[in-house]
PDB file of C-alpha atoms and ligand atoms in Angstrom:
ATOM      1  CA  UNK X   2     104.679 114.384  64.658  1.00 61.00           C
ATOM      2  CA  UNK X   3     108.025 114.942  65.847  1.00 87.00           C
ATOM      3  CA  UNK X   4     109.844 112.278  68.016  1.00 93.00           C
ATOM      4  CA  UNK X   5     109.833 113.900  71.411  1.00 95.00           C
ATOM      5  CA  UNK X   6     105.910 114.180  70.884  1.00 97.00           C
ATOM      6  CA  UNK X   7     106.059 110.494  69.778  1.00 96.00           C
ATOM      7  CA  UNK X   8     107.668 109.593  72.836  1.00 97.00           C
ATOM      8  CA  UNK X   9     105.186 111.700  75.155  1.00 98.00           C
ATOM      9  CA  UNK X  10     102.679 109.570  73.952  1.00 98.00           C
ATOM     10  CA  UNK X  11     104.033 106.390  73.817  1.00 97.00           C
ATOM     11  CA  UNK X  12     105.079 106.669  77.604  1.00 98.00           C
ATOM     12  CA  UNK X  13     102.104 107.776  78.586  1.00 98.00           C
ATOM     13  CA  UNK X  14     100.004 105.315  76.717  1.00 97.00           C
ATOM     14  CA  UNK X  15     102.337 102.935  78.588  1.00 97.00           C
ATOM     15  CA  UNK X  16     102.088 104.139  81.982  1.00 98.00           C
ATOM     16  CA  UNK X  17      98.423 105.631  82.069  1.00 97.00           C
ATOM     17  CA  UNK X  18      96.404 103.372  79.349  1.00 97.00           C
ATOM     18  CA  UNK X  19      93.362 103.934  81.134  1.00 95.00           C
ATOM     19  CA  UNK X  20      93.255 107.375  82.627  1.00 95.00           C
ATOM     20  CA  UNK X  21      90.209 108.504  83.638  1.00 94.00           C
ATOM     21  CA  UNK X  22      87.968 111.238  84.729  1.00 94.00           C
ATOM     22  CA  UNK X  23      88.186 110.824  89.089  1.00 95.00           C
ATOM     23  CA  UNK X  24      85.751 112.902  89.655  1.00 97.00           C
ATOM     24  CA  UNK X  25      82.550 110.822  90.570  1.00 97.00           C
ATOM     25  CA  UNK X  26      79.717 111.606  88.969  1.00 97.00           C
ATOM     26  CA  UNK X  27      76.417 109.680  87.243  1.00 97.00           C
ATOM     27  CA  UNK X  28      75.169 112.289  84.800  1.00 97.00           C
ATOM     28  CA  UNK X  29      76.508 115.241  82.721  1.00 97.00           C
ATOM     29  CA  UNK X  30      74.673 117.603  85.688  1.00 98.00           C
ATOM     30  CA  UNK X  31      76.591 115.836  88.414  1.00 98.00           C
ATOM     31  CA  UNK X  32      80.049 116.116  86.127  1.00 98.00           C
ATOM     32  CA  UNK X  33      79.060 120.205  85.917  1.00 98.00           C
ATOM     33  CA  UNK X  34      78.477 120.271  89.333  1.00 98.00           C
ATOM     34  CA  UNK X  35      81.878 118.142  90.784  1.00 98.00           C
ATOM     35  CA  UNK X  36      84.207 120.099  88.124  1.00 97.00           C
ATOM     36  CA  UNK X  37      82.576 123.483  89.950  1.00 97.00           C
ATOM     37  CA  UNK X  38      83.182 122.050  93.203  1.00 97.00           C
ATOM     38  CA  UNK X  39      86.662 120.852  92.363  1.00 95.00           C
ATOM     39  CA  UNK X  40      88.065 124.659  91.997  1.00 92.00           C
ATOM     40  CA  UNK X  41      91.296 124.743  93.659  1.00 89.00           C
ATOM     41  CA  UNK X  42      90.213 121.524  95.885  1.00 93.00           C
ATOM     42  CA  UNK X  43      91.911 117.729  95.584  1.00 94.00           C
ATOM     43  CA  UNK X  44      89.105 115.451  93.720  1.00 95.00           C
ATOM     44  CA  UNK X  45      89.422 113.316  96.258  1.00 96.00           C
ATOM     45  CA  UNK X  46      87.586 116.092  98.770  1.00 97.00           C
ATOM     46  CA  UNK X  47      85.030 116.531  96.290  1.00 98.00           C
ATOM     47  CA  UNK X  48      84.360 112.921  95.971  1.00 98.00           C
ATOM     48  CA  UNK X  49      83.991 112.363  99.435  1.00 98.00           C
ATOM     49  CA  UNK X  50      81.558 115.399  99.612  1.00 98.00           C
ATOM     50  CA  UNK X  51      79.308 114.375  96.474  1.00 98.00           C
ATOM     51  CA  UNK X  52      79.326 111.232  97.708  1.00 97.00           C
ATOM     52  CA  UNK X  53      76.181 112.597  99.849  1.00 97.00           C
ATOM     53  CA  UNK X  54      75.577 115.737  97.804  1.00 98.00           C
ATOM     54  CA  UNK X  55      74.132 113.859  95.211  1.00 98.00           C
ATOM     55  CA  UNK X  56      71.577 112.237  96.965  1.00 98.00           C
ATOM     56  CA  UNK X  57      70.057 115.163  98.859  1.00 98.00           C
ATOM     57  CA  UNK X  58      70.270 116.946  95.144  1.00 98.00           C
ATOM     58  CA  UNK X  59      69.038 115.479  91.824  1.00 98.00           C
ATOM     59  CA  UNK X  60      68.477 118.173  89.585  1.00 97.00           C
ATOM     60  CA  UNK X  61      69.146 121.941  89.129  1.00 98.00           C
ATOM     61  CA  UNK X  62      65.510 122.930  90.995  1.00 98.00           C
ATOM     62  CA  UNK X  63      66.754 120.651  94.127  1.00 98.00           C
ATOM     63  CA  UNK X  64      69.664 123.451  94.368  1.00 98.00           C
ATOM     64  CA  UNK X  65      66.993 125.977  93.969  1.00 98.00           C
ATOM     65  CA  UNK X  66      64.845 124.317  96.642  1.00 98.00           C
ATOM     66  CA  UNK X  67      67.044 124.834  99.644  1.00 98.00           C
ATOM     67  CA  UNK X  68      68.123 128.612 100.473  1.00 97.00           C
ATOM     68  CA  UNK X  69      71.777 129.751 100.317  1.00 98.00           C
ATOM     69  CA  UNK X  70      72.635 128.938 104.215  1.00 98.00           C
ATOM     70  CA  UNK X  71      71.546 125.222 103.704  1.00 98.00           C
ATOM     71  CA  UNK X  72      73.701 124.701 100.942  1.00 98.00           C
ATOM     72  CA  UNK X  73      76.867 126.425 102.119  1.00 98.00           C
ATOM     73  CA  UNK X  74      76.515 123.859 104.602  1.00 98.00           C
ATOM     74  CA  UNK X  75      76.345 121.229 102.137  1.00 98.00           C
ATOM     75  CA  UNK X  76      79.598 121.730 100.982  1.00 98.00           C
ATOM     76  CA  UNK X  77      81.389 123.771 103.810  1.00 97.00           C
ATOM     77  CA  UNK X  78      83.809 120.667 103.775  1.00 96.00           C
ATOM     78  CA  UNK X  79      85.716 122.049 101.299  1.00 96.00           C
ATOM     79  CA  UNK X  80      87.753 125.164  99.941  1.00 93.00           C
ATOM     80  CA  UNK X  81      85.653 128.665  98.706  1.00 96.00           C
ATOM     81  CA  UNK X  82      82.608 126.836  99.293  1.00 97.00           C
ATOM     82  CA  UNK X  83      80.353 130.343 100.074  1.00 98.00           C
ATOM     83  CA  UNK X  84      81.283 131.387  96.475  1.00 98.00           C
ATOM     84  CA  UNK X  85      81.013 127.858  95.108  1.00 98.00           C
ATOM     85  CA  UNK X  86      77.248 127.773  96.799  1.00 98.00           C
ATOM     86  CA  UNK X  87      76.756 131.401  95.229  1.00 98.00           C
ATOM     87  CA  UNK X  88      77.600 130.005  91.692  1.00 98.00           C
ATOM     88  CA  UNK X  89      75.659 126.771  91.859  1.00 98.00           C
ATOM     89  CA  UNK X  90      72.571 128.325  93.497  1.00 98.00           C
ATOM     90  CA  UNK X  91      72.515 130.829  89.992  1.00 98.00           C
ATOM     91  CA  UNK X  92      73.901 127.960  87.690  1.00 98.00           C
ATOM     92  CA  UNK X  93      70.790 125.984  88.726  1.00 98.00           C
ATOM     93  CA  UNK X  94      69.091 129.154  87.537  1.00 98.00           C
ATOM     94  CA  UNK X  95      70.590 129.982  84.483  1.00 98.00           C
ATOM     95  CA  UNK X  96      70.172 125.615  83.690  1.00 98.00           C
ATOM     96  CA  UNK X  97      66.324 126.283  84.083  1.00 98.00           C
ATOM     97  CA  UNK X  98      65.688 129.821  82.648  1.00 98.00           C
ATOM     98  CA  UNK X  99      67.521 128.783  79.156  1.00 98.00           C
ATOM     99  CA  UNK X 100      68.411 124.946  78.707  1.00 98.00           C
ATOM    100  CA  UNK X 101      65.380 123.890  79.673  1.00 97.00           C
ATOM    101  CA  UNK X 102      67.382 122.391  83.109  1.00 97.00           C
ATOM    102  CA  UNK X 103      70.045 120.060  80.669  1.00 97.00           C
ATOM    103  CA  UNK X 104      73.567 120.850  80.575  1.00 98.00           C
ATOM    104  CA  UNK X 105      74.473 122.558  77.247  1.00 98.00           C
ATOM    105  CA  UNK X 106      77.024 121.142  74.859  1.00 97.00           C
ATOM    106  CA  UNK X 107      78.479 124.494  73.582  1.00 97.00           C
ATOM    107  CA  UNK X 108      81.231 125.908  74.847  1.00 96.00           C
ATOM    108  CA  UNK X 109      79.825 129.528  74.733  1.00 97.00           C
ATOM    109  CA  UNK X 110      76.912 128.209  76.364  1.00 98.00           C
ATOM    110  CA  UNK X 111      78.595 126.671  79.051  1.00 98.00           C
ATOM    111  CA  UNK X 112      80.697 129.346  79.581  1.00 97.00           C
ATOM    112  CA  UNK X 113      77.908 131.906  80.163  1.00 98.00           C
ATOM    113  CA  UNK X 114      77.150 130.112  82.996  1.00 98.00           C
ATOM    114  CA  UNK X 115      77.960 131.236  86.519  1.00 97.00           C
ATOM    115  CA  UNK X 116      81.348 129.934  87.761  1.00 95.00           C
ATOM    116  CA  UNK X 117      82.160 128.323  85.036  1.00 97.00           C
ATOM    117  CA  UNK X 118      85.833 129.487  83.188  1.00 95.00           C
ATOM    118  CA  UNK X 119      87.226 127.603  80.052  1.00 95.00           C
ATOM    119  CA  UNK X 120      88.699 124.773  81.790  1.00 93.00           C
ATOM    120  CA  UNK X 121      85.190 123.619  83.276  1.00 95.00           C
ATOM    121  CA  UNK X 122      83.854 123.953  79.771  1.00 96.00           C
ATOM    122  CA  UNK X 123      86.919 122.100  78.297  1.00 96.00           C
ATOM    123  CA  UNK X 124      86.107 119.216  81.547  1.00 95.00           C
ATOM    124  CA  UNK X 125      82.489 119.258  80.352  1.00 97.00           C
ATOM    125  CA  UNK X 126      82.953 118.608  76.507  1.00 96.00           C
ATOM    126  CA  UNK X 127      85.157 116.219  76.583  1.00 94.00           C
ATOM    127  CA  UNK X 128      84.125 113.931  79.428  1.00 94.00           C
ATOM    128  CA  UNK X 129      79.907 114.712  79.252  1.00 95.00           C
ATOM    129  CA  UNK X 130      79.595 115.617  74.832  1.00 96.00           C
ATOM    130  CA  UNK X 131      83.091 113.607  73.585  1.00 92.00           C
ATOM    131  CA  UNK X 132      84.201 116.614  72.105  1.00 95.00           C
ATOM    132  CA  UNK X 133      87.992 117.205  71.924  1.00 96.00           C
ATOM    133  CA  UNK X 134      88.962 119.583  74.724  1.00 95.00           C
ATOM    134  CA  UNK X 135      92.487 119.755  76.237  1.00 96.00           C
ATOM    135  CA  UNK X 136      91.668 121.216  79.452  1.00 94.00           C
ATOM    136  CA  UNK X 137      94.908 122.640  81.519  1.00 96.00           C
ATOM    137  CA  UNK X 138      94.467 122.151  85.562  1.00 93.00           C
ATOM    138  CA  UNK X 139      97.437 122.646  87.594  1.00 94.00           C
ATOM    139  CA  UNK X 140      98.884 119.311  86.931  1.00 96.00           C
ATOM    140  CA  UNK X 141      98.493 119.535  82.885  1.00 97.00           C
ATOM    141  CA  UNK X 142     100.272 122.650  83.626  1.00 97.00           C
ATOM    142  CA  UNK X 143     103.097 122.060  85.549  1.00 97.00           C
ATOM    143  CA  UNK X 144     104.297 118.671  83.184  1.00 97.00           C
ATOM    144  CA  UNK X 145     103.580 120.588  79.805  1.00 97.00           C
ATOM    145  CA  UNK X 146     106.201 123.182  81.407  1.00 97.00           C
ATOM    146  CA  UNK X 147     108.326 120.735  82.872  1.00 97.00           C
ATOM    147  CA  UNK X 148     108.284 118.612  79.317  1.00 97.00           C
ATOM    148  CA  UNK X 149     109.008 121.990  77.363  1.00 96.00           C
ATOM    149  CA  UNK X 150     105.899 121.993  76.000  1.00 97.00           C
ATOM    150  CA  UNK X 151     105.084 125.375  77.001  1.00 97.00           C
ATOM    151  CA  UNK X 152     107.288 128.097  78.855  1.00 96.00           C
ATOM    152  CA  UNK X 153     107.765 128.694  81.937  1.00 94.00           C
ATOM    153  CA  UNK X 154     105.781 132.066  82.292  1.00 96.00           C
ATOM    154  CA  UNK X 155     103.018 131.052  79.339  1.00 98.00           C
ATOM    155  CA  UNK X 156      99.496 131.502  80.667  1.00 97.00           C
ATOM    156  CA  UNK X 157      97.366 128.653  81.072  1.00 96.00           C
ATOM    157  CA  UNK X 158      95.124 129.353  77.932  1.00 97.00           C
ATOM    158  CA  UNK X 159      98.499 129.859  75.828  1.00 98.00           C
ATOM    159  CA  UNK X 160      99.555 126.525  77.771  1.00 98.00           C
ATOM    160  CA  UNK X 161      95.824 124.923  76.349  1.00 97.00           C
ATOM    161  CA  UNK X 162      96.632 126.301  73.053  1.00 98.00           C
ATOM    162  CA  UNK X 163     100.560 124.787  72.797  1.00 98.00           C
ATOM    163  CA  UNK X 164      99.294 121.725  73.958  1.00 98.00           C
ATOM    164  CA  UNK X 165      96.665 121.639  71.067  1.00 97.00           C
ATOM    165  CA  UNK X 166      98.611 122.643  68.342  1.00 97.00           C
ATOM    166  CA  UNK X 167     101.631 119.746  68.993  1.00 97.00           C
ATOM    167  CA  UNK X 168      98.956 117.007  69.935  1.00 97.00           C
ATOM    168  CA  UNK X 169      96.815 115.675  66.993  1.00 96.00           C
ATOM    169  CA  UNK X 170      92.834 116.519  68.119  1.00 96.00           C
ATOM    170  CA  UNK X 171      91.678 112.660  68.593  1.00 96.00           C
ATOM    171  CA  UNK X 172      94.333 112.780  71.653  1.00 96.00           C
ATOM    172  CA  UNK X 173      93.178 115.653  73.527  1.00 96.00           C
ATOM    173  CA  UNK X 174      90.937 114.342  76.290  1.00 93.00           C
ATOM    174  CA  UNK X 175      92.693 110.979  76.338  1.00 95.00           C
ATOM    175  CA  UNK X 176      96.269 112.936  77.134  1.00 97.00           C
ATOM    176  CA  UNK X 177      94.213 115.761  79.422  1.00 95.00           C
ATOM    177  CA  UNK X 178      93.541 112.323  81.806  1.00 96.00           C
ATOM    178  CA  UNK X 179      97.221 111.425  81.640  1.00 97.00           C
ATOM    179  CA  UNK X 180      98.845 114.298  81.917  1.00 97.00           C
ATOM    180  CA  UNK X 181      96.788 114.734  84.948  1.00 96.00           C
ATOM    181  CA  UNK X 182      97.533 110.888  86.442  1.00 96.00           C
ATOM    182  CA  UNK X 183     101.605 111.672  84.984  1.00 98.00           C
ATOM    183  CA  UNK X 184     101.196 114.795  87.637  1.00 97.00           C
ATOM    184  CA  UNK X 185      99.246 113.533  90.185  1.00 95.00           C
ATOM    185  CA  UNK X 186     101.224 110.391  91.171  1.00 96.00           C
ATOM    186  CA  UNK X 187     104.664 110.489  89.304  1.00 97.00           C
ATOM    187  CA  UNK X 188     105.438 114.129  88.217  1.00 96.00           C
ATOM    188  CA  UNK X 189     104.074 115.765  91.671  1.00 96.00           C
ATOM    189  CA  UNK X 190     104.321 119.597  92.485  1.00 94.00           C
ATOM    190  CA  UNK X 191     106.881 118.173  94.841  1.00 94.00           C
ATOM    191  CA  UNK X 192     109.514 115.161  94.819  1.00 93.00           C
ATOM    192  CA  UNK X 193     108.271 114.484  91.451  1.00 95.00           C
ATOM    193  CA  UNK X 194     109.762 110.694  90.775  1.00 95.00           C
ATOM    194  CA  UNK X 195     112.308 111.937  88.025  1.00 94.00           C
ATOM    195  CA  UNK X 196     115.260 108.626  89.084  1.00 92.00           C
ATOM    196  CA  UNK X 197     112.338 106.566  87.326  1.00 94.00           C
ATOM    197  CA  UNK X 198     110.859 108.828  84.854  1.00 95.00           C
ATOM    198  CA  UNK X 199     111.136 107.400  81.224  1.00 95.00           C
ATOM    199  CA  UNK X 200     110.572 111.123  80.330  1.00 96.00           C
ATOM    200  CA  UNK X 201     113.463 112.434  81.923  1.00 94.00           C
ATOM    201  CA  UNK X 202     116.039 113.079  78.970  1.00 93.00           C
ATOM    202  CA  UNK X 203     113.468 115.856  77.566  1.00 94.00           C
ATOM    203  CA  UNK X 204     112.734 117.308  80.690  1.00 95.00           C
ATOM    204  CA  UNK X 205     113.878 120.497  82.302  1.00 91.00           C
ATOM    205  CA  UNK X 206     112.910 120.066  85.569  1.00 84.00           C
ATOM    206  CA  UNK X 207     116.571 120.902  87.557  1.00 62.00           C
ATOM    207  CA  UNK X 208     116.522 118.706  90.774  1.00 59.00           C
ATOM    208  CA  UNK X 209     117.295 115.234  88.714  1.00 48.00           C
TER     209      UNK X 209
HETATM  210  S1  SF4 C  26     112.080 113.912  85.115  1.00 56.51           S
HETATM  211 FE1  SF4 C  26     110.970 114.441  86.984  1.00 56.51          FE
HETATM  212  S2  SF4 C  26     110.142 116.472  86.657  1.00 56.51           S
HETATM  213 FE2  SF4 C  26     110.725 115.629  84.656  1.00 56.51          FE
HETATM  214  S3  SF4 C  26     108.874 114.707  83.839  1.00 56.51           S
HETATM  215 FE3  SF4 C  26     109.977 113.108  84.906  1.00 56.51          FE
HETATM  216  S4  SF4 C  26     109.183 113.113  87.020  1.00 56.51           S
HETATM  217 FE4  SF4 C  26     108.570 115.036  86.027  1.00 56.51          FE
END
């Protein structure tokens, strides 16, 4: 492992020992369902919404229970929520009709399933089955391009796949958490806090 990789992971072992998951959640369903919900939303919006979502609905038949009106209004609170009630309504469906109603621990399984892309699988192995997943949200995005990790115009699956290849497997849901806490609340979208960034001398970000 080269030293600027080293030092990635040192830092962020310093800063972020303990990065977590923030989604709330109390089963692998629940974790399915908040990653869904979290689609270009903050987790903090989905929190406060599943903090009553999840104890009007239990299980995938609960979402099958209620018609599509009832749950829009559910989870109108937050952003695409008519096509985030569309996908959990047939979710619930597909959960019943083929995994006997249990969240499956294969990616191709998971991603057959409706609204779900590779980064809500990637969310899903790592933090429900403890598989290795590096999954790439906006923030894991923005510091692996900032950190020249990645360029500038790479996609987020070539982002996903740089990310995998430089960090050693065992590391890639531990780092996924602290990339995402190093984004969130030091290296933000805007005024990142680069004057006391111990990352700063590999960095490319101009406004320093
Ligand atoms: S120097 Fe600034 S932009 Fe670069 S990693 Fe640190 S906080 Fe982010």
């Amino acid at each position: 492992m080269d030293n600027k990789i080293n030092l990635i992971i040192n830092v962020l072992d310093q800063m972020y020992p303990d990065a977590y998951c923030e989604l709330n959640h109390r089963n692998d369903f629940e974790l399915l369902i908040a990653v869904l919900l979290s689609a270009q939303t903050t987790d903090k919006a989905v929190n406060k919404l599943t903090h009553n979502l999840f104890e009007k609905y239990h299980n995938p038949q609960d979402y099958l229970n209620v018609n599509i009106k009832e749950l829009e209004n559910d989870i109108k609170s937050i952003g695409l929520y008519r096509n985030k009630a569309k996908n959990i309504k047939l979710l619930s469906q597909q959960l019943i009709d083929n995994y006997q109603g249990i969240v499956p621990s294969e990616r191709v399984d998971l991603e057959s399933l409706a609204g779900v892309g590779r980064k809500t699988a990637n969310v899903v192995l790592a933090n429900a089955f403890n598989i290795p997943a590096f999954a790439v949200d906006t923030h894991v995005e923005r510091v692996a391009k900032r950190l020249k990790l990645a360029y500038q115009n790479d996609s987020v699956l070539v982002v996903e796949k740089k990310l995998m290849k430089k960090f050693s497997k065992d590391l890639w849901s531990k780092l996924h958490h602290q990339f995402i806490f190093f984004g969130r609340y030091h290296c933000k979208a805007i005024n990142p806090n680069c004057q006391n960034c111990l990352l700063k001398e590999i960095c490319r970000y101009p406004s320093r």
